[in-house]
CSV table of C-alpha atoms in Angstrom, one decimal:
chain,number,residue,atom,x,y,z
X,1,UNK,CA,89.6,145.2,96.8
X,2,UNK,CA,91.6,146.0,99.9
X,3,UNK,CA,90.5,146.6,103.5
X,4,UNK,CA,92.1,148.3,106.4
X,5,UNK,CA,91.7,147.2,110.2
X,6,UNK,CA,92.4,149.7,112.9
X,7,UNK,CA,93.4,148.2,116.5
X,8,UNK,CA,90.4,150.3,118.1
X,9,UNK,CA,87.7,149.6,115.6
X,10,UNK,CA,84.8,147.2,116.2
X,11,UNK,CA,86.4,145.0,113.5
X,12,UNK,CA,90.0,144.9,115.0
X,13,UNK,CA,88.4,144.0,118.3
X,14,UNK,CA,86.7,141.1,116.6
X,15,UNK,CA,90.0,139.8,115.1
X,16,UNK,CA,91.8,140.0,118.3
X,17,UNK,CA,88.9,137.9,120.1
X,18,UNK,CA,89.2,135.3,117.0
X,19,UNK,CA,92.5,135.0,118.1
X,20,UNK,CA,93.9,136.9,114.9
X,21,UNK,CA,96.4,139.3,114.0
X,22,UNK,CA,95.6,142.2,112.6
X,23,UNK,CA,98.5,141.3,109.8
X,24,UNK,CA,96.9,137.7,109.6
X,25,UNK,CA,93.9,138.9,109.1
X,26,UNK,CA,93.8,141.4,106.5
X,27,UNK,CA,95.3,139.2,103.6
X,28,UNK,CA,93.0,136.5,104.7
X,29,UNK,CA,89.5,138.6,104.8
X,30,UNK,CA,91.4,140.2,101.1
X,31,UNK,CA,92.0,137.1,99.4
X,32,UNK,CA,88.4,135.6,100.1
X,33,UNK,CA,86.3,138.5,99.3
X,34,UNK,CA,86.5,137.9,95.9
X,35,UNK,CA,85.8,134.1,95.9
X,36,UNK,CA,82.8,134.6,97.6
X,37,UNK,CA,81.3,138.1,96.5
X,38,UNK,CA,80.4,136.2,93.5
X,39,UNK,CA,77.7,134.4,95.3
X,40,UNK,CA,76.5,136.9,97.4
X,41,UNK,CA,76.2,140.7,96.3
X,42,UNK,CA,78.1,143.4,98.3
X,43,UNK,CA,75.6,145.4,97.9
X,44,UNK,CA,73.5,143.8,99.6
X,45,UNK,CA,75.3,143.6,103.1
X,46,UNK,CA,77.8,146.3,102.5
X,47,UNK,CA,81.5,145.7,102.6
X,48,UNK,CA,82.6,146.4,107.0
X,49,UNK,CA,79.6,143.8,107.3
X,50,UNK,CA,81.0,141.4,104.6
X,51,UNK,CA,84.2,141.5,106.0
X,52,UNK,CA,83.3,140.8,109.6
X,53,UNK,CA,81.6,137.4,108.2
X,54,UNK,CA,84.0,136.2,106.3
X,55,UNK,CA,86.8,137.3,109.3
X,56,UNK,CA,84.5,135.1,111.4
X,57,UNK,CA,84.6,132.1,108.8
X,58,UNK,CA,88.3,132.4,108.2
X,59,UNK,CA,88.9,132.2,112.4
X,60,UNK,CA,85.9,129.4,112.9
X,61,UNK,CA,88.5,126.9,110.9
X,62,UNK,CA,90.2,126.7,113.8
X,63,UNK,CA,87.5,126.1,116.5
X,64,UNK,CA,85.9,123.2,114.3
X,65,UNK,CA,85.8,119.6,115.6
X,66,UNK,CA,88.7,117.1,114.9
X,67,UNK,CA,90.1,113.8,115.2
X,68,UNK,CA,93.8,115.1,115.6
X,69,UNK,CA,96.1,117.5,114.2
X,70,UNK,CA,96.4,118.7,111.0
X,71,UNK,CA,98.8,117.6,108.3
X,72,UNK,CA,100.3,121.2,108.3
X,73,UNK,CA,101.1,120.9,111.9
X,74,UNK,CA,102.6,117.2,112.1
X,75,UNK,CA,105.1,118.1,109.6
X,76,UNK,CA,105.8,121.6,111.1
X,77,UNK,CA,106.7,120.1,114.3
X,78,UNK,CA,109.0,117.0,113.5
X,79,UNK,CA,112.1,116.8,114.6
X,80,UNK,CA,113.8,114.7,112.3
X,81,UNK,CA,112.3,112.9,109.5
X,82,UNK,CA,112.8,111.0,106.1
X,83,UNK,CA,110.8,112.5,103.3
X,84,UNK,CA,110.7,110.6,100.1
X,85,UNK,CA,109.0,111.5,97.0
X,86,UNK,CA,110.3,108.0,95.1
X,87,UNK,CA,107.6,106.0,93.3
X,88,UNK,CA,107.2,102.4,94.2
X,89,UNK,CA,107.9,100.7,90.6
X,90,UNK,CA,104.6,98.6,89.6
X,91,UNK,CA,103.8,96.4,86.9
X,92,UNK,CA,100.4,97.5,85.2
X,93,UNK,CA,98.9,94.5,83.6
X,94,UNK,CA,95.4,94.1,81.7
X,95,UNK,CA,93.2,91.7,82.4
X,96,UNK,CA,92.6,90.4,79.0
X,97,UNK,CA,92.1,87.3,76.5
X,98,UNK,CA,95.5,87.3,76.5
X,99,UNK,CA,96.5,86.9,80.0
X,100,UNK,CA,93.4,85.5,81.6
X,101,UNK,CA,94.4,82.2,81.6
X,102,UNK,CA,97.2,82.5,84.3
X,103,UNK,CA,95.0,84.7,85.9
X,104,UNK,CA,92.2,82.0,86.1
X,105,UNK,CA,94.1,79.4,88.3
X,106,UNK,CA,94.0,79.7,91.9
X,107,UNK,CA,98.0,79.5,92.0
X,108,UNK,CA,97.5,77.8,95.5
X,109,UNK,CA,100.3,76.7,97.1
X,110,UNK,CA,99.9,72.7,97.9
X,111,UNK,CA,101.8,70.3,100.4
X,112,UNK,CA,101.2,67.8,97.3
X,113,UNK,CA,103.5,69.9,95.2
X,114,UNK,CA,106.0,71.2,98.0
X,115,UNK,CA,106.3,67.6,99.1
X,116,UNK,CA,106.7,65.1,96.4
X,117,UNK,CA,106.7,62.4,98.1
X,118,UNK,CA,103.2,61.0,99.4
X,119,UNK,CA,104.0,57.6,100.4
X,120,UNK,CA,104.0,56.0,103.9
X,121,UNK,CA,106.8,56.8,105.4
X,122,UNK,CA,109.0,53.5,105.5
X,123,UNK,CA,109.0,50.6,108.1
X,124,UNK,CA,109.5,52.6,111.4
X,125,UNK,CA,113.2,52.8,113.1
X,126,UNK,CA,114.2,52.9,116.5
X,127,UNK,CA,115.1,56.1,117.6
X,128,UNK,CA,117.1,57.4,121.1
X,129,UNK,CA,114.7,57.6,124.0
X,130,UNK,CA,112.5,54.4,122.4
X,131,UNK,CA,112.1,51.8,125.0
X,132,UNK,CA,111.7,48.6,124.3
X,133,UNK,CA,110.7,45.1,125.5
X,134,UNK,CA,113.0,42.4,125.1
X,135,UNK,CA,111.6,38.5,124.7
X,136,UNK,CA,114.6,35.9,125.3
X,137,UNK,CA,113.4,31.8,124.4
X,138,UNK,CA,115.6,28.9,124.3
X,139,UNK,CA,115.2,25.0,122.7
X,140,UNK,CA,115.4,23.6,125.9
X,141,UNK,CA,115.5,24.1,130.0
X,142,UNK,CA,119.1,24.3,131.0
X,143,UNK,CA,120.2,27.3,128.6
X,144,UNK,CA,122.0,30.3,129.7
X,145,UNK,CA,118.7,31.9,130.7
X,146,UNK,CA,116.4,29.1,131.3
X,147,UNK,CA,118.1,27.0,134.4
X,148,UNK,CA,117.1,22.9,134.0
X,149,UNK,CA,115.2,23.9,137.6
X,150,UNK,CA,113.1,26.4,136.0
X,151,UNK,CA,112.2,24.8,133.3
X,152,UNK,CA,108.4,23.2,134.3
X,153,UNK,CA,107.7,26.3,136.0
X,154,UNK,CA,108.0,28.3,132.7
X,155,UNK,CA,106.7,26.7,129.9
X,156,UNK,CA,108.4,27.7,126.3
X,157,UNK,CA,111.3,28.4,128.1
X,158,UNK,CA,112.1,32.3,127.7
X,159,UNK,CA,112.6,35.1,130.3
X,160,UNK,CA,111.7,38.7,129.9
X,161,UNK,CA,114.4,41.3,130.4
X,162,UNK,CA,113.5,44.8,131.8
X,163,UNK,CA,112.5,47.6,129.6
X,164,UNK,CA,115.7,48.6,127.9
X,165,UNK,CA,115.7,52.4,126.2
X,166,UNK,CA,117.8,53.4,123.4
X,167,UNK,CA,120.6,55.3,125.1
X,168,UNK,CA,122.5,58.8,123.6
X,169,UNK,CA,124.8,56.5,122.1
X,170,UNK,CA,121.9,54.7,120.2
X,171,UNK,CA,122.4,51.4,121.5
X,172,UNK,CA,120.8,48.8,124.4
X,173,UNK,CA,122.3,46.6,126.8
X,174,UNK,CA,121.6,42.9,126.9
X,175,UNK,CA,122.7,40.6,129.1
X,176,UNK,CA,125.5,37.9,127.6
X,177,UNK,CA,124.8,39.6,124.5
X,178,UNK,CA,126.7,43.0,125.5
X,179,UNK,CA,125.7,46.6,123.7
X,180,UNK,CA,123.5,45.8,120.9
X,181,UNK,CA,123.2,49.3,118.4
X,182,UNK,CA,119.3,49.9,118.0
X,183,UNK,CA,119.0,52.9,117.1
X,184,UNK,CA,117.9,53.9,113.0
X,185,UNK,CA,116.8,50.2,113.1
X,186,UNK,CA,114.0,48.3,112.6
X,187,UNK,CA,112.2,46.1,115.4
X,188,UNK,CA,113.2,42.6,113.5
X,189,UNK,CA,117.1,44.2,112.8
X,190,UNK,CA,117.6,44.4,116.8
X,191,UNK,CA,115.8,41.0,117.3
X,192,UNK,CA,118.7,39.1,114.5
X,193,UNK,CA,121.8,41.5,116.6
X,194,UNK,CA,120.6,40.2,119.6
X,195,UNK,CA,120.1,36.3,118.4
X,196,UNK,CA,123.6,36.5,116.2
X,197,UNK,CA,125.5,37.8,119.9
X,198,UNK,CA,123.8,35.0,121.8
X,199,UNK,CA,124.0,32.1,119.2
X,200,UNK,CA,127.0,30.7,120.6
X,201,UNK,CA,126.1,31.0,124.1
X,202,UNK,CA,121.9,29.9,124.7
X,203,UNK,CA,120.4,27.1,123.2
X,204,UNK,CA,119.0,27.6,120.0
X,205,UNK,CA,118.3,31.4,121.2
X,206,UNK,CA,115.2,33.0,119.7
X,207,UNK,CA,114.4,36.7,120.5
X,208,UNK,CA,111.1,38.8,120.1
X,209,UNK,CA,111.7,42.4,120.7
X,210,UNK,CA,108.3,44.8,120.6
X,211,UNK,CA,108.1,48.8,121.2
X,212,UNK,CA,107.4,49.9,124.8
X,213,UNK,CA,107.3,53.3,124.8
X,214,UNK,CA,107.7,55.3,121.6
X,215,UNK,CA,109.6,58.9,122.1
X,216,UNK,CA,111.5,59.6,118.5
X,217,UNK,CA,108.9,59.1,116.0
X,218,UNK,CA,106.2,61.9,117.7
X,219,UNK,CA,104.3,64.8,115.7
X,220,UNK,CA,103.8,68.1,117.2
X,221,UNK,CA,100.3,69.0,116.7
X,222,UNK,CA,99.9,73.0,117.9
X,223,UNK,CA,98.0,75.8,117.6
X,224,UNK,CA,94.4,76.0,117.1
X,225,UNK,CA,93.4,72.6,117.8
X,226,UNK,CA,91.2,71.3,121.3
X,227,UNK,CA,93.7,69.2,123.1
X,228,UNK,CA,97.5,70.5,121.1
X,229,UNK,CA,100.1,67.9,121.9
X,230,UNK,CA,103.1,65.8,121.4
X,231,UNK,CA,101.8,62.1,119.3
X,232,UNK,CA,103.4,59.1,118.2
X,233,UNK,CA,103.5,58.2,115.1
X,234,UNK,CA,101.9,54.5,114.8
X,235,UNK,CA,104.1,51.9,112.5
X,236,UNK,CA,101.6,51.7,109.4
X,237,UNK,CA,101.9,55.4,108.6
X,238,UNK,CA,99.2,58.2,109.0
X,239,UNK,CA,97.7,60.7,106.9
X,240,UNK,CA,97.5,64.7,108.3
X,241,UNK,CA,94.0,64.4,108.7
X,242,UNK,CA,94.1,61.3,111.1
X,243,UNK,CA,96.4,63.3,113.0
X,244,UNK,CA,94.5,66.7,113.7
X,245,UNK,CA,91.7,64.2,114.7
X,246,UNK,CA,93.8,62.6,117.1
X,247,UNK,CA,94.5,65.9,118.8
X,248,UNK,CA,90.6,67.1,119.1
X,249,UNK,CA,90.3,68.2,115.7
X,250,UNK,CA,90.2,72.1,114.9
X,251,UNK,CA,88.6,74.8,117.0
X,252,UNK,CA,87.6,76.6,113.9
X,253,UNK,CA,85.8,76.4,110.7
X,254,UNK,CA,87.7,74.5,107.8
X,255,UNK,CA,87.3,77.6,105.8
X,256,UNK,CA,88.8,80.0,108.4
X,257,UNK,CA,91.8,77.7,109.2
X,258,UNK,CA,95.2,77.7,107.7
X,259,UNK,CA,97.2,74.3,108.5
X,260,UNK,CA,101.2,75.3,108.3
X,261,UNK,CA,103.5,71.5,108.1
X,262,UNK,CA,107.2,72.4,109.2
X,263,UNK,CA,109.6,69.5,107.9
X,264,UNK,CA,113.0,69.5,107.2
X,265,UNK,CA,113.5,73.0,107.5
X,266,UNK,CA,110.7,73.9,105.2
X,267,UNK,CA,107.1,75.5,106.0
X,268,UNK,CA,104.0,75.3,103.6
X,269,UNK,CA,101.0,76.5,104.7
X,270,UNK,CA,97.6,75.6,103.4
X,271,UNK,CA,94.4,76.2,104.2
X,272,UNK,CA,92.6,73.2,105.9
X,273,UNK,CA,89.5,73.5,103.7
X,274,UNK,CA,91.6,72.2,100.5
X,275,UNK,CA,93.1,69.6,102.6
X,276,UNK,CA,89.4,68.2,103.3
X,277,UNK,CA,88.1,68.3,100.2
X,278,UNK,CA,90.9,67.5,97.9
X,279,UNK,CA,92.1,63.7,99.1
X,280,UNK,CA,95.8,64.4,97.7
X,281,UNK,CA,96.7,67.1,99.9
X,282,UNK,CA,95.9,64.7,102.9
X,283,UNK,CA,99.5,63.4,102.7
X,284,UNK,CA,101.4,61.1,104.9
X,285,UNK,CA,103.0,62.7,107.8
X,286,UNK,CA,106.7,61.9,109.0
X,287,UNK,CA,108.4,61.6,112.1
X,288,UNK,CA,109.7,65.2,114.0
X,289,UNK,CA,107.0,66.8,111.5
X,290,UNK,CA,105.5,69.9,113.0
X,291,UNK,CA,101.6,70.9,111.9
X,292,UNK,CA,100.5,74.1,113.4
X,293,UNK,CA,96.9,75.1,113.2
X,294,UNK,CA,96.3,78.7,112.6
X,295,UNK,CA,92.5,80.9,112.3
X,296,UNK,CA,93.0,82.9,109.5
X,297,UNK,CA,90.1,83.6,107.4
X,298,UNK,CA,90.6,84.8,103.8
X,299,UNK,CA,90.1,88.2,103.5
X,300,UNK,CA,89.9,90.8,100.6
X,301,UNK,CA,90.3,94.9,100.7
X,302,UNK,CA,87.1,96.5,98.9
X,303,UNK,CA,88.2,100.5,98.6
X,304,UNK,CA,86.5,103.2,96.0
X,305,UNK,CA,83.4,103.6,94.3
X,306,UNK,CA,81.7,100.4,95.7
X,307,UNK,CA,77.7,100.6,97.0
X,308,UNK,CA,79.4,98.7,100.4
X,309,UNK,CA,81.6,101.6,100.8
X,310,UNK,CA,78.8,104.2,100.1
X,311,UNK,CA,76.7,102.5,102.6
X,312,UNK,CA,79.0,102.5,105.0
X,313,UNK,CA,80.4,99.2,105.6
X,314,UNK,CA,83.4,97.3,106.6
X,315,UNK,CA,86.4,97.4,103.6
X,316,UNK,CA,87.7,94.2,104.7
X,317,UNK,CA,85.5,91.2,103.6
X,318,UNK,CA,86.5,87.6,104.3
X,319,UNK,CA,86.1,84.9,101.2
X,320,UNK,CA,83.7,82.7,102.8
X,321,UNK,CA,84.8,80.0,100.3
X,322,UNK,CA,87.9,78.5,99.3
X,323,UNK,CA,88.5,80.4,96.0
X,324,UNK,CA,86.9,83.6,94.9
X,325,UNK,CA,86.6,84.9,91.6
X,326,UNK,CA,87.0,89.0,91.0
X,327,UNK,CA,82.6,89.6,90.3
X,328,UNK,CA,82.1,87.4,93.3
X,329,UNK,CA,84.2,90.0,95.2
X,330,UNK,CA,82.3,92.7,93.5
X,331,UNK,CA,79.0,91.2,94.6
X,332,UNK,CA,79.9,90.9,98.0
X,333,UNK,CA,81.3,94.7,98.1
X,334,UNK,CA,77.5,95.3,96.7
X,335,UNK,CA,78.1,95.9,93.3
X,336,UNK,CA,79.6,99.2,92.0
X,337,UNK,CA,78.2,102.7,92.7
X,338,UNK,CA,76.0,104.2,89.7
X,339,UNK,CA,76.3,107.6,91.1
X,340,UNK,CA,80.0,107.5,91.2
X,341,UNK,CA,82.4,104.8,90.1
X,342,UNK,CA,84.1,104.2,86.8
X,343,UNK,CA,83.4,101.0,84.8
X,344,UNK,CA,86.3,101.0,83.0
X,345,UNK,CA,88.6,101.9,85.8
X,346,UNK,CA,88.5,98.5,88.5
X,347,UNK,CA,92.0,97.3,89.6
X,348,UNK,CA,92.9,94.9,91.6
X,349,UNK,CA,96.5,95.3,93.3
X,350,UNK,CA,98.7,92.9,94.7
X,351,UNK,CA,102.5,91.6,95.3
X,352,UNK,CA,102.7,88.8,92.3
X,353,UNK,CA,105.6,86.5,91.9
X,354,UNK,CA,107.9,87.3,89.3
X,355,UNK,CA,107.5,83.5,87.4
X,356,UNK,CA,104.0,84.2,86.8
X,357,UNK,CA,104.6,87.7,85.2
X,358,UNK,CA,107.5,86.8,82.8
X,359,UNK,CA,104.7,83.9,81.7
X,360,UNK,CA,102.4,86.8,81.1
X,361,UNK,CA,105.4,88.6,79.0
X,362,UNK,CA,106.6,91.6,81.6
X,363,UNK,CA,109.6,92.5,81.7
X,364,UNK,CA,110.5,92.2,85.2
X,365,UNK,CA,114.4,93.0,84.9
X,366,UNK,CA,113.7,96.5,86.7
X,367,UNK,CA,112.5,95.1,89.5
X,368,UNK,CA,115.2,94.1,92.2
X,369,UNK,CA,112.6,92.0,94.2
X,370,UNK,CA,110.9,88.4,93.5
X,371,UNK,CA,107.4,89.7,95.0
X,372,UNK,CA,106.8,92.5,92.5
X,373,UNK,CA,104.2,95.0,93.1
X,374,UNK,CA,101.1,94.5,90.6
X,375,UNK,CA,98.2,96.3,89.5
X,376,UNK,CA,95.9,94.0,87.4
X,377,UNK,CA,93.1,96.5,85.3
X,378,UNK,CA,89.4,95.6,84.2
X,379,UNK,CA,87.2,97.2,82.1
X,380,UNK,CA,83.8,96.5,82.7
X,381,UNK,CA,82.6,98.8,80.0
X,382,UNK,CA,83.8,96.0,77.6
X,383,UNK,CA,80.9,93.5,76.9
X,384,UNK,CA,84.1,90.8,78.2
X,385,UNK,CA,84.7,92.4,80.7
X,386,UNK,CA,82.3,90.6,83.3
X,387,UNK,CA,83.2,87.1,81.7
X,388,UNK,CA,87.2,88.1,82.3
X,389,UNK,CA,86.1,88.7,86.0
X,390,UNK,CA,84.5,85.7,86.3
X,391,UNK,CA,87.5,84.3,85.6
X,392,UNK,CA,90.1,86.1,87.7
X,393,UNK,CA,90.8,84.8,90.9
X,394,UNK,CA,91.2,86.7,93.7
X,395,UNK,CA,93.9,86.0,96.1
X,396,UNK,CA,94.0,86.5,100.2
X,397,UNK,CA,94.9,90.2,101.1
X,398,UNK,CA,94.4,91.6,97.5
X,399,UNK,CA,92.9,95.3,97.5
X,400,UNK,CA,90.1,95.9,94.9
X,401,UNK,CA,89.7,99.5,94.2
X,402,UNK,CA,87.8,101.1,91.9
X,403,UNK,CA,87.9,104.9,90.4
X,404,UNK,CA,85.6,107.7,90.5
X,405,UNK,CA,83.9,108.6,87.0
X,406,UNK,CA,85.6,112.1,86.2
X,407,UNK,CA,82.5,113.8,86.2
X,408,UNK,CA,82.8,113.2,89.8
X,409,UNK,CA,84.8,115.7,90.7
X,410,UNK,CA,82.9,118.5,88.9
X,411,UNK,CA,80.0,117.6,91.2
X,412,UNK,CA,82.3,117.6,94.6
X,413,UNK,CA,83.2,121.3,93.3
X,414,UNK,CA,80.1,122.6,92.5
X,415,UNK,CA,78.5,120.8,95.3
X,416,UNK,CA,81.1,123.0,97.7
X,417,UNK,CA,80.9,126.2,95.7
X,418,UNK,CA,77.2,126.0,96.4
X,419,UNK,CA,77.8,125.0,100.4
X,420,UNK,CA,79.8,128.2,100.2
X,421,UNK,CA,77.3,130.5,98.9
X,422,UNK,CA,74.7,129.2,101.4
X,423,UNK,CA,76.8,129.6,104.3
X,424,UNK,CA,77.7,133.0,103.4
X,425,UNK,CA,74.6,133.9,102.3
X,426,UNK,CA,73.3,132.9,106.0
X,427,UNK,CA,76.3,134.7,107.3
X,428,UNK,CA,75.1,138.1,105.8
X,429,UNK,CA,71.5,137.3,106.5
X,430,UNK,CA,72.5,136.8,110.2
X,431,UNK,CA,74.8,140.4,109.8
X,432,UNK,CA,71.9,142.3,108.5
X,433,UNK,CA,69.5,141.6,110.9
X,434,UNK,CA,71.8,142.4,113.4
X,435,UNK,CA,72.0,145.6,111.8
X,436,UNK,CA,68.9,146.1,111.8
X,437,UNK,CA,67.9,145.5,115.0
X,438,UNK,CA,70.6,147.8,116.5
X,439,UNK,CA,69.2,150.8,114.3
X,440,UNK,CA,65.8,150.0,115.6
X,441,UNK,CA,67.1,149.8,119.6
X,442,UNK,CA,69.1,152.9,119.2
């Protein structure tokens, strides 16, 4: 079927309004005819009427709402670019008897197991900036610092010395007694330095030394608690717990709150619900540590065929619990669509560490990374398959998807087929009458 516009017919007019070219336009109004004469008889409207609707649907594509530009434009306009049509490599794992039981452990990271050692920290040091009080007694009156003419006036015979504080160099000044080193020792080490330098000088010389002001054995305590701050550590030891507490406790919810510890160059992070409820995660805390409060609620991606997503609803769905298993996140994403989705089609993707694959047996040589991409499958048709996703635990930031039946797209096409006809049969209705009603005026 072929048409021909002239420049002075009605129709060429109408293609130059629509903000056609004639050239444009008559491939265009040639190439649809036939897709959508099948719904709609020419007969009925005649072919100059059927070609002025569908000229008009062609140039309405152009006057429809938007939220932006369209994909043909963006990448007609660039500049300069990068185009890419690599794959990202993937490992493609079945959730199965076979692998669900490194699947069923939370795989948490733990300060337990990043730091080993969960003792008190030993019998606290002296540090540079520490100032201390210094307690000097003697036998008798008379001594080097207890003068005979002193002596009824202070009983035990002693003298206090100003506060001294660990200088740069780590040491103290006594008097008689010269620099004394203080510094990475304990409060008892100083006191026998100080009595060992004065032995042969005071009378029988006794020394009690006691902690003034404590500035190197401190605990940053940040983020996301009421009063953040700068604590000293107290000499029995303390646990994380005591110390958040000391600092106003968290803003937040336990559940929603992710505590990170820096120390020695390492960072662990875990959230602070575990560290209440599981008493071996509340481990000691040492000097210079840094423990940063963060709100981060655990979240999950629900995408595809999911009664949430049908409905309307966010995709992104926090945990609300410390660990979630893959049918609790299906429950919360409302279940799966019985109109559209897939049973056997529900993956759940992720970046997985390669240990934990090469336990499951994948061959992970191809993959230059330690954080391999991973795409975990379920089939639910499979009587198992809602005990396996019992089992599987979901991690923070996963993406659960799951696939439209096939059938599906049948139904989108013959759902727009039919839109089609409709329109254009409305078109030709609308055409018709206007036919008519210009016969009947003139």
């Amino acid at each position: 079927m072929h048409f021909q516009i002239s420049t002075l017919s009605p129709m060429g007019d109408l293609v130059r309004r629509l903000g056609l070219s004639i050239s444009a336009a008559v491939p265009l109004i040639s190439a649809a005819v036939p897709l959508i004469s099948a719904a709609v008889p020419l007969q009925r409207i005649g072919r100059p009427a059927f070609a002025f609707a569908v000229a008009v649907c062609l140039s309405a594509c152009s006057v429809l709402p938007g939220t932006g530009p369209k994909s043909d434009a963006v990448h007609a306009n660039a500049t300069a670019g990068l185009r890419s049509n690599a794959a990202l490599p993937y490992a493609l794992v079945d959730i199965s008897a076979d692998t669900i039981g490194f699947l069923s452990q939370p795989n948490l990271i733990t300060f337990q197991g990043q730091f080993p050692d969960k003792r008190p920290k030993p019998q606290q040091v002296v540090g540079v900036g520490d100032v201390l009080n210094i307690s000097i007694f003697e036998a008798a009156p008379g001594g080097l610092f207890t003068p005979a003419t002193a002596a009824g006036a202070r009983p035990g015979n002693f003298v206090d010395l100003p506060a001294q504080a660990v200088d740069q160099k780590g040491a103290i000044h006594v008097p008689y007694a010269g620099e004394v080193p203080a510094a990475a020792r304990t409060l008892p080490e100083i006191q026998q330095a100080i009595v060992a330098r004065l032995r042969n000088r005071a009378i029988e010389p006794q020394v009690v030394v006691s902690l003034n002001q404590q500035h190197s054995s401190v605990v940053s305590v940040l983020g996301d608690v009421n009063t953040p701050g700068v604590l000293a550590l107290n000499s029995v030891g303390e646990r994380m717990l005591a110390l958040i507490a000391r600092a106003g406790g968290p803003k937040f919810e336990a559940i929603e709150t992710y505590v990170t510890l820096q120390r020695d160059g390492r960072r662990v992070k875990v959230l602070l619900s575990r560290v209440v409820h599981d008493p071996r995660e509340n481990i000691f805390i040492r000097p210079n540590d840094v423990i940063f409060l963060t709100r981060e609620s655990p979240t999950f991606t629900a995408l595809g065929a999911l009664n949430q997503n049908v409905f309307g609803f966010n995709s992104e769905i926090p945990f609300d619990v410390e660990t979630l298993t893959l049918a609790q996140a299906i429950g919360k994403a409302g279940g799966l669509n019985d109109q559209q989705s897939d049973p056997a089609e529900v993956y759940v993707y992720r970046y997985e560490d390669r240990p934990l694959l090469e336990k499951m047996g994948v061959d992970t040589k191809r993959f230059p990374y330690d954080r391999i991409p991973t795409v975990y499958h379920l089939n639910l048709r499979d009587p198992a398959g809602m005990l396996l996703a019992a089992g599987f635990q979901i991690k923070t930031k996963d993406v659960m998807y799951v696939a439209n039946a096939k059938v599906v797209d049948y139904y989108k096409l013959l759902t727009l087929i039919s839109n089609t006809a409709n329109t254009t049969s409305a078109t030709a209705n609308a055409v018709t009458n206007v036919n008519a009603a210009v016969k009947t005026r003139w």
